PDB file of C-alpha atoms in Angstrom:
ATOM      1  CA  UNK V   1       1.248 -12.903  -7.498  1.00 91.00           C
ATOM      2  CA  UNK V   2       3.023 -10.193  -5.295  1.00 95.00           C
ATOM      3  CA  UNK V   3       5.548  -7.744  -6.666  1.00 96.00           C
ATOM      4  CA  UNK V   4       7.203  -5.087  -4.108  1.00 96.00           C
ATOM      5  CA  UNK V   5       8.360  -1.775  -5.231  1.00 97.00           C
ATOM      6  CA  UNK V   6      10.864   0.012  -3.271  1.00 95.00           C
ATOM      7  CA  UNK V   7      13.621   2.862  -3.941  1.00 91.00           C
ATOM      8  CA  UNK V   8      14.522   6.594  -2.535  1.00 87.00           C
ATOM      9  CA  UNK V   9      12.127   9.542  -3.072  1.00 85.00           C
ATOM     10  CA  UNK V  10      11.929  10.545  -6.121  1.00 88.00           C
ATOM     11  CA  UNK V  11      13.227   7.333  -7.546  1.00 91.00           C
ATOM     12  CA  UNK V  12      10.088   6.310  -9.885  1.00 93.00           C
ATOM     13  CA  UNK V  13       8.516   4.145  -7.427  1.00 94.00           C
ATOM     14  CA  UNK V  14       4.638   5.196  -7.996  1.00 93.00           C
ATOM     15  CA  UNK V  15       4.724   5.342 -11.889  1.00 94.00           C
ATOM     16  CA  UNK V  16       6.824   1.834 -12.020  1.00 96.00           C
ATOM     17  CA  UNK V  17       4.196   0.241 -10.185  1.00 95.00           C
ATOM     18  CA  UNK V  18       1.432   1.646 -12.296  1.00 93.00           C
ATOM     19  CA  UNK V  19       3.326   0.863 -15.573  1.00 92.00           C
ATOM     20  CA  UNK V  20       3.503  -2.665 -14.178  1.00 93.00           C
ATOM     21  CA  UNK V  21      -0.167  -3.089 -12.736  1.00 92.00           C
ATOM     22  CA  UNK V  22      -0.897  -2.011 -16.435  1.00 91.00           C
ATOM     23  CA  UNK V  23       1.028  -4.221 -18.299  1.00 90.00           C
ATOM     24  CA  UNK V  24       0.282  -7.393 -15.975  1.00 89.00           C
ATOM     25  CA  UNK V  25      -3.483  -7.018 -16.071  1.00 83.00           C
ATOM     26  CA  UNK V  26      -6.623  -5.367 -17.711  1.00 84.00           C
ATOM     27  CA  UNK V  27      -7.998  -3.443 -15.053  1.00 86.00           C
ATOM     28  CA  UNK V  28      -6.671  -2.195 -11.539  1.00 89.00           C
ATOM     29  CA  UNK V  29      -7.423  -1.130  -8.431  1.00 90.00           C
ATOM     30  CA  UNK V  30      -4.898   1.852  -6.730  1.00 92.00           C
ATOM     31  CA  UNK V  31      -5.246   2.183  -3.036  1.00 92.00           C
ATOM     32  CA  UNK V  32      -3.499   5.888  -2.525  1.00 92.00           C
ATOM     33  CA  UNK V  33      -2.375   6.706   0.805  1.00 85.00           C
ATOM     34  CA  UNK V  34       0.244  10.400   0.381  1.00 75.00           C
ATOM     35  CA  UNK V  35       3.604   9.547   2.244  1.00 70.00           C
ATOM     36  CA  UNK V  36       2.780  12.110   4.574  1.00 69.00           C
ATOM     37  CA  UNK V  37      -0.260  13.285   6.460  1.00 63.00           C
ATOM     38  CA  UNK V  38      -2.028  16.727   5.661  1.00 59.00           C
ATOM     39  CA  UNK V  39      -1.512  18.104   9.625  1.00 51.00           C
ATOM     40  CA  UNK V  40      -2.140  21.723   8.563  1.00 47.00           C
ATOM     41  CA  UNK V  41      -5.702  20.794   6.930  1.00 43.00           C
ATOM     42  CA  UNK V  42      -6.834  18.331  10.006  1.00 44.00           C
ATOM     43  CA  UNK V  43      -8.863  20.963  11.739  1.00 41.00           C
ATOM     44  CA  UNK V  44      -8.951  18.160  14.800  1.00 43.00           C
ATOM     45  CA  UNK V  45      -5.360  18.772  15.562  1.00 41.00           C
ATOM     46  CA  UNK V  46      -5.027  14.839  15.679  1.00 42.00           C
ATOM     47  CA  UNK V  47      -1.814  14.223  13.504  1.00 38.00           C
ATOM     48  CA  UNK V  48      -2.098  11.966  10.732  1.00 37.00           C
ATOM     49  CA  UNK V  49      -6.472  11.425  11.186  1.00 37.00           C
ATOM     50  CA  UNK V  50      -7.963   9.935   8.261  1.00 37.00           C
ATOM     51  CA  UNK V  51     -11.444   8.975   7.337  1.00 39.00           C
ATOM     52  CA  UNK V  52     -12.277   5.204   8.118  1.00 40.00           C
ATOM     53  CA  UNK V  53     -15.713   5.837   6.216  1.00 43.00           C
ATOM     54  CA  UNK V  54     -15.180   3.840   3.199  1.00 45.00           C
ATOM     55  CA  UNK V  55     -15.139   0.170   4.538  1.00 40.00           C
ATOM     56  CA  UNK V  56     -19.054  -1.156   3.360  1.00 39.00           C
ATOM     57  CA  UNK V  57     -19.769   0.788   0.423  1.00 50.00           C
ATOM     58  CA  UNK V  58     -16.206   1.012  -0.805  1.00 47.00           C
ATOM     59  CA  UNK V  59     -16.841   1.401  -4.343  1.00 48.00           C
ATOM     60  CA  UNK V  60     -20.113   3.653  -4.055  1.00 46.00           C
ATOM     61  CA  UNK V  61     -18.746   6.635  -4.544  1.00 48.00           C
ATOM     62  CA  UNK V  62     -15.029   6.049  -5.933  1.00 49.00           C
ATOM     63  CA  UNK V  63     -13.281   7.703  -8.752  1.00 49.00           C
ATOM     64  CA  UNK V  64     -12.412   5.921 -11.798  1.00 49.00           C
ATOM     65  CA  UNK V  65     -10.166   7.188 -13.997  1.00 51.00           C
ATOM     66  CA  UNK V  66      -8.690   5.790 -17.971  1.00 52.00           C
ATOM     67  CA  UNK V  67      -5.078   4.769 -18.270  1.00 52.00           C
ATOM     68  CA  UNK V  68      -3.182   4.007 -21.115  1.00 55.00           C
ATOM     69  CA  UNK V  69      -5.110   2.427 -24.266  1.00 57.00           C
ATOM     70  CA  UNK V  70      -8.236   3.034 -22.203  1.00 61.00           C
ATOM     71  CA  UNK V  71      -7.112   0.454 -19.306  1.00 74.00           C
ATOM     72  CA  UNK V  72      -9.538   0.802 -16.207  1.00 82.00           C
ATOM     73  CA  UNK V  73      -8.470   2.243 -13.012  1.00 87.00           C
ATOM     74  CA  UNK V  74     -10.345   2.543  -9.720  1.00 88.00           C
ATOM     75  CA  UNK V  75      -8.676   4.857  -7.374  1.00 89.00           C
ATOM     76  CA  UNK V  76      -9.237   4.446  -3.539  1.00 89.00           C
ATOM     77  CA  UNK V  77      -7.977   5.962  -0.686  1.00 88.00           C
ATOM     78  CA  UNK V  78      -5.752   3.791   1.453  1.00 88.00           C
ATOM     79  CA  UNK V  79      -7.582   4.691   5.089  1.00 88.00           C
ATOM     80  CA  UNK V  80      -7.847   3.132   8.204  1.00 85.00           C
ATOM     81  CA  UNK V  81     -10.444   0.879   6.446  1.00 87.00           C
ATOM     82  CA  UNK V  82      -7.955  -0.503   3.808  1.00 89.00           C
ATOM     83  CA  UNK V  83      -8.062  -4.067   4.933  1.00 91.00           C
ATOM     84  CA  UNK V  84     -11.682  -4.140   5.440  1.00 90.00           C
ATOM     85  CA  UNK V  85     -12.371  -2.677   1.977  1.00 89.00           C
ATOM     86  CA  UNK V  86      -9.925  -5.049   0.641  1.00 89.00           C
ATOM     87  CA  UNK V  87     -11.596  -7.787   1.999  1.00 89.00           C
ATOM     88  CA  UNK V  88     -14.857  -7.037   0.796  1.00 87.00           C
ATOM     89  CA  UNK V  89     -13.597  -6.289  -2.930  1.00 85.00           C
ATOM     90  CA  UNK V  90     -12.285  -9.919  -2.731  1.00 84.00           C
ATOM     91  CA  UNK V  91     -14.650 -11.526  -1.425  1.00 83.00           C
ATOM     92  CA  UNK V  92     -17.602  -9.790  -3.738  1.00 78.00           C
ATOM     93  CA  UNK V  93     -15.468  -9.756  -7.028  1.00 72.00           C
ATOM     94  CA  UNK V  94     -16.235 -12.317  -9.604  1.00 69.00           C
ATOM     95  CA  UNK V  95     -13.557 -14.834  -9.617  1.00 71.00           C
ATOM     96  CA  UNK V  96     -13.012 -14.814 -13.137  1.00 71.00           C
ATOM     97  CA  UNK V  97     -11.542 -11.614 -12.987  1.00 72.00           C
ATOM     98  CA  UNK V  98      -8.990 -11.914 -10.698  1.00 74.00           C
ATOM     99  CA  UNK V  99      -6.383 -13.118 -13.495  1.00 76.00           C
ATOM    100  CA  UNK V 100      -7.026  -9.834 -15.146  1.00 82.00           C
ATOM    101  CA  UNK V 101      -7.483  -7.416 -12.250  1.00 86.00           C
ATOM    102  CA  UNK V 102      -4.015  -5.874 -10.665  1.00 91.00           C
ATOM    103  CA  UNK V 103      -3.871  -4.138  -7.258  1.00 92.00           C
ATOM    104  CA  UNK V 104      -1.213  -1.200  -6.600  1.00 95.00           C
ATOM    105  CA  UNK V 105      -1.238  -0.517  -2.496  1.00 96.00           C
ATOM    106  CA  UNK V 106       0.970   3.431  -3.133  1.00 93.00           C
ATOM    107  CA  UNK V 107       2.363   2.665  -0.308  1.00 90.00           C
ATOM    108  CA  UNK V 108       2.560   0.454   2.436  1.00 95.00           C
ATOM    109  CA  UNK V 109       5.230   3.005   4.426  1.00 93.00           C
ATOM    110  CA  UNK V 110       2.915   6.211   3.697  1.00 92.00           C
ATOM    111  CA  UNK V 111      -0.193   4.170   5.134  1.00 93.00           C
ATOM    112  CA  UNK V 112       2.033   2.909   8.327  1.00 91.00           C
ATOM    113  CA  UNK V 113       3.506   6.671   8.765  1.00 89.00           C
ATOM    114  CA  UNK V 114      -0.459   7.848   8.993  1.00 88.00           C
ATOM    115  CA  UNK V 115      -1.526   5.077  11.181  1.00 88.00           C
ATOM    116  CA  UNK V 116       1.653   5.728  13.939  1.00 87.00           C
ATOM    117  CA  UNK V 117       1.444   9.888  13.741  1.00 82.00           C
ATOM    118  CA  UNK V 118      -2.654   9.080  14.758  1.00 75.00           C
ATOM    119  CA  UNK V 119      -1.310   8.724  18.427  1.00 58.00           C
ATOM    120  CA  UNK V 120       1.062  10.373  20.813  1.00 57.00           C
ATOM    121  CA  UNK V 121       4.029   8.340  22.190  1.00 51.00           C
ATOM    122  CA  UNK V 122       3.145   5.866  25.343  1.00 53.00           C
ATOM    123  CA  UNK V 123      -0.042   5.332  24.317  1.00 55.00           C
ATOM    124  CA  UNK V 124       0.201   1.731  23.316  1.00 61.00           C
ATOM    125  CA  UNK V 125       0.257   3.182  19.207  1.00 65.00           C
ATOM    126  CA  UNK V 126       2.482   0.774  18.527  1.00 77.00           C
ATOM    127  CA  UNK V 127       0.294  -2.438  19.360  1.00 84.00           C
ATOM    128  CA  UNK V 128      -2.653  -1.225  17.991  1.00 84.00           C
ATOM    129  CA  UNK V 129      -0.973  -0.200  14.714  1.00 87.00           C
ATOM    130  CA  UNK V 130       1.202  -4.255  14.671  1.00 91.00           C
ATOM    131  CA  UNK V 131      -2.457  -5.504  14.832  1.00 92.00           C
ATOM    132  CA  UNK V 132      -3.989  -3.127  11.936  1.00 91.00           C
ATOM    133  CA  UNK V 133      -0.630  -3.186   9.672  1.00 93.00           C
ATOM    134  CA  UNK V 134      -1.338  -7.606  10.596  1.00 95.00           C
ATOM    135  CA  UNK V 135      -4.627  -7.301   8.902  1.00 95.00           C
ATOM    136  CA  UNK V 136      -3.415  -5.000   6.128  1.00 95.00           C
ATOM    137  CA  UNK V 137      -1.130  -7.754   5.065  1.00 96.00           C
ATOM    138  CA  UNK V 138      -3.555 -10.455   5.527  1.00 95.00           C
ATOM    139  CA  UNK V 139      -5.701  -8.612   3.302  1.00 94.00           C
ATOM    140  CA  UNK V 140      -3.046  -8.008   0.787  1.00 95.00           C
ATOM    141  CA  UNK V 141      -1.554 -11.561   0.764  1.00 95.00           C
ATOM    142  CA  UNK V 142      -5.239 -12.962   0.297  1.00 92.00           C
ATOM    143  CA  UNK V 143      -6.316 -11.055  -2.717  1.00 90.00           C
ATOM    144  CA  UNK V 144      -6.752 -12.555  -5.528  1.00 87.00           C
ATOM    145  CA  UNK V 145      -5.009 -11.013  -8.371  1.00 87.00           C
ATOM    146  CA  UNK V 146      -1.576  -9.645  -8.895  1.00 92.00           C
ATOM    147  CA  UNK V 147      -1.236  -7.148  -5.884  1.00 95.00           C
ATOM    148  CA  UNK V 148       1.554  -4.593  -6.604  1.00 97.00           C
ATOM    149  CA  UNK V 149       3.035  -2.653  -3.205  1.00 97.00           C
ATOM    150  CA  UNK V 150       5.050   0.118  -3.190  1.00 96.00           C
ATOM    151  CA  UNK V 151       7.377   0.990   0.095  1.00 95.00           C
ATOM    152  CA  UNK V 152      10.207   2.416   1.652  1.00 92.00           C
ATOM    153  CA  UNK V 153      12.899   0.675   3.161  1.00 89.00           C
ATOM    154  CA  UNK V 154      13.427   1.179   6.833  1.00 85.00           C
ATOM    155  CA  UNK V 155      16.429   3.690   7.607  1.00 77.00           C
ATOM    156  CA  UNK V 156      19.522   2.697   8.855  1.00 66.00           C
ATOM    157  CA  UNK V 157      20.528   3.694  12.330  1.00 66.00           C
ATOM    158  CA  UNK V 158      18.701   4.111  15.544  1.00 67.00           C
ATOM    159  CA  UNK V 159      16.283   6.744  16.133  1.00 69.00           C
ATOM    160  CA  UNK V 160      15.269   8.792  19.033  1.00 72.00           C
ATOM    161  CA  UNK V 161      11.929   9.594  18.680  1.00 78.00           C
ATOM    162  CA  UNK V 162       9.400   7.005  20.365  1.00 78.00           C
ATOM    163  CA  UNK V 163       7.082   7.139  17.063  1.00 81.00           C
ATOM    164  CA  UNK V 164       9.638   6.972  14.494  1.00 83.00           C
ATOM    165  CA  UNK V 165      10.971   3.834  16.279  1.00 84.00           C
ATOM    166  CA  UNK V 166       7.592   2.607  16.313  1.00 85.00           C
ATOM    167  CA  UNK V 167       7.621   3.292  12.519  1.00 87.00           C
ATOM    168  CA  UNK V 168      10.516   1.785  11.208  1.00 89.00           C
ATOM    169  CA  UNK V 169      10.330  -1.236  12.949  1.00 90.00           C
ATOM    170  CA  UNK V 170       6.566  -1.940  11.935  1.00 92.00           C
ATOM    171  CA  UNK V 171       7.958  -0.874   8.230  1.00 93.00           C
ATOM    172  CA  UNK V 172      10.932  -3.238   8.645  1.00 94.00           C
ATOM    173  CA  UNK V 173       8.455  -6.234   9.591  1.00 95.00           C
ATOM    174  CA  UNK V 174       5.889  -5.289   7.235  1.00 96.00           C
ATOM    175  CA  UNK V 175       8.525  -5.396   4.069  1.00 96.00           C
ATOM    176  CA  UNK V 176      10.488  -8.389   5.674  1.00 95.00           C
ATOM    177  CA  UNK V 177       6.826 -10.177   6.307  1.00 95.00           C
ATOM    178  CA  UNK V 178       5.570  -9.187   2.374  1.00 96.00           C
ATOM    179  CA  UNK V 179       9.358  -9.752   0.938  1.00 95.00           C
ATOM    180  CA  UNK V 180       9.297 -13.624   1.700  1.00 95.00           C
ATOM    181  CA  UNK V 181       5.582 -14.135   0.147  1.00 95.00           C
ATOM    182  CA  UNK V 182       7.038 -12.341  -3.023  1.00 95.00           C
ATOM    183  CA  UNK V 183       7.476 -13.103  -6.342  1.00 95.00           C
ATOM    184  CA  UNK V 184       9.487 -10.660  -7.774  1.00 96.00           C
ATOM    185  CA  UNK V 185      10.877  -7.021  -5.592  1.00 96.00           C
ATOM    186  CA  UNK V 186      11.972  -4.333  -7.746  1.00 97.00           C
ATOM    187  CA  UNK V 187      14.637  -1.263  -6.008  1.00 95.00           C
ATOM    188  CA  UNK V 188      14.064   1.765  -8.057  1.00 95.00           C
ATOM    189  CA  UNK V 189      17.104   4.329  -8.868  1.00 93.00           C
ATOM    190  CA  UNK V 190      17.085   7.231 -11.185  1.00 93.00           C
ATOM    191  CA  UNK V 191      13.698   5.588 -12.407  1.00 91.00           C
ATOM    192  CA  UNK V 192      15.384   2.624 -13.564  1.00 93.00           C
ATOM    193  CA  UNK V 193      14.283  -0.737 -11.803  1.00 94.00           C
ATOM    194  CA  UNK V 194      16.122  -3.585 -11.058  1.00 94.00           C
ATOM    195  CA  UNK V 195      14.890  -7.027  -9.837  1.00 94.00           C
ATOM    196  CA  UNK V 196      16.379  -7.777  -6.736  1.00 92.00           C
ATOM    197  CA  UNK V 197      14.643 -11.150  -6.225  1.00 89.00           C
ATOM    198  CA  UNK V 198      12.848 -12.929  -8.516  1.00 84.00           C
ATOM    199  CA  UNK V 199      12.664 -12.734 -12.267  1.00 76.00           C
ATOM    200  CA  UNK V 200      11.531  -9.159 -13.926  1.00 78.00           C
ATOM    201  CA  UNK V 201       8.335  -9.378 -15.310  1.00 77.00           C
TER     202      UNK V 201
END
């Protein structure tokens, strides 16, 4: 089952989606990716650069963490390596617990935003980042479980710059791409969520 969460900054997004990963299963997985890269601590000077190192042993060092009533969490960064480590959690879970396990991707736009600031304008960013945000969704849309993704919706308007272009209309096809494979999207406002397809779960 697929539920998107979108809204404005600020609007509750994040904790909605956990609340719901933790009423809808028993344990979860959080893929954390911050909306915005850390340029001032990338001693590289490459925009946006994030570690791909966590694809084969994904879970070998990761942080788990109790949520309410003692429900499990698994925190992972969401890298360049998020669809292969998604892959491989599917593929090596026990099948059994997919009905209980919940995924919460926090979020799709901050993990597209990295991916496009990793290159400078005219160097083909945008193809290469339609092919990873392609296998990202593959990933997401294969999992087995509920899968829980929190986004932004594309601005309105035209933009100048070549990489925000690139971003918003990867973002746009990403949401429109993960909106008709959805059960249920949720727009958040003044933390208060309403279902704006689907029934609210």
């Amino acid at each position: 089952m697929l539920l998107l969460v979108t809204g404005g900054t600020g609007s509750g997004k994040s904790a909605y989606a956990r609340q719901l990963a933790e009423s809808l299963g028993r344990e979860a997985i959080g893929f954390n990716c911050p909306a915005w890269p850390q340029i001032d601590a990338n001693p590289a000077g490459k925009a946006g650069a994030v570690s791909n190192t966590l694809a084969a042993d994904a879970f070998a060092d990761v942080k788990h963490a109790s949520g309410r009533h003692g429900f499990a969490w698994t925190e992972l960064p969401a890298d360049g390596s998020c669809a292969q480590t998604l892959t491989r959690v599917n593929l090596d879970s026990n099948p059994y617990r997919a009905e209980r396990r919940a995924l919460v991707l926090d979020s799709l736009s901050g993990w597209l935003r990295h991916r496009v600031l990793e290159d400078r304008p005219g160097e083909g960013e945008e193809e290469r980042v339609s092919a990873e945000a392609g296998k990202l969704l593959g990933a997401l849309l294969a999992f087995e479980g509920v899968v829980i993704v929190v986004t932004e919706e594309a601005t309105a308007g035209l933009a100048s710059e070549p990489r925000e272009r690139a971003f918003i209309k990867l973002l746009a096809e990403s949401n429109r791409r993960l909106a008709a494979a959805s059960h249920t999207i949720y727009r958040l406002s003044f933390g208060i969520a309403e279902a704006i397809r689907g029934e609210r779960i």
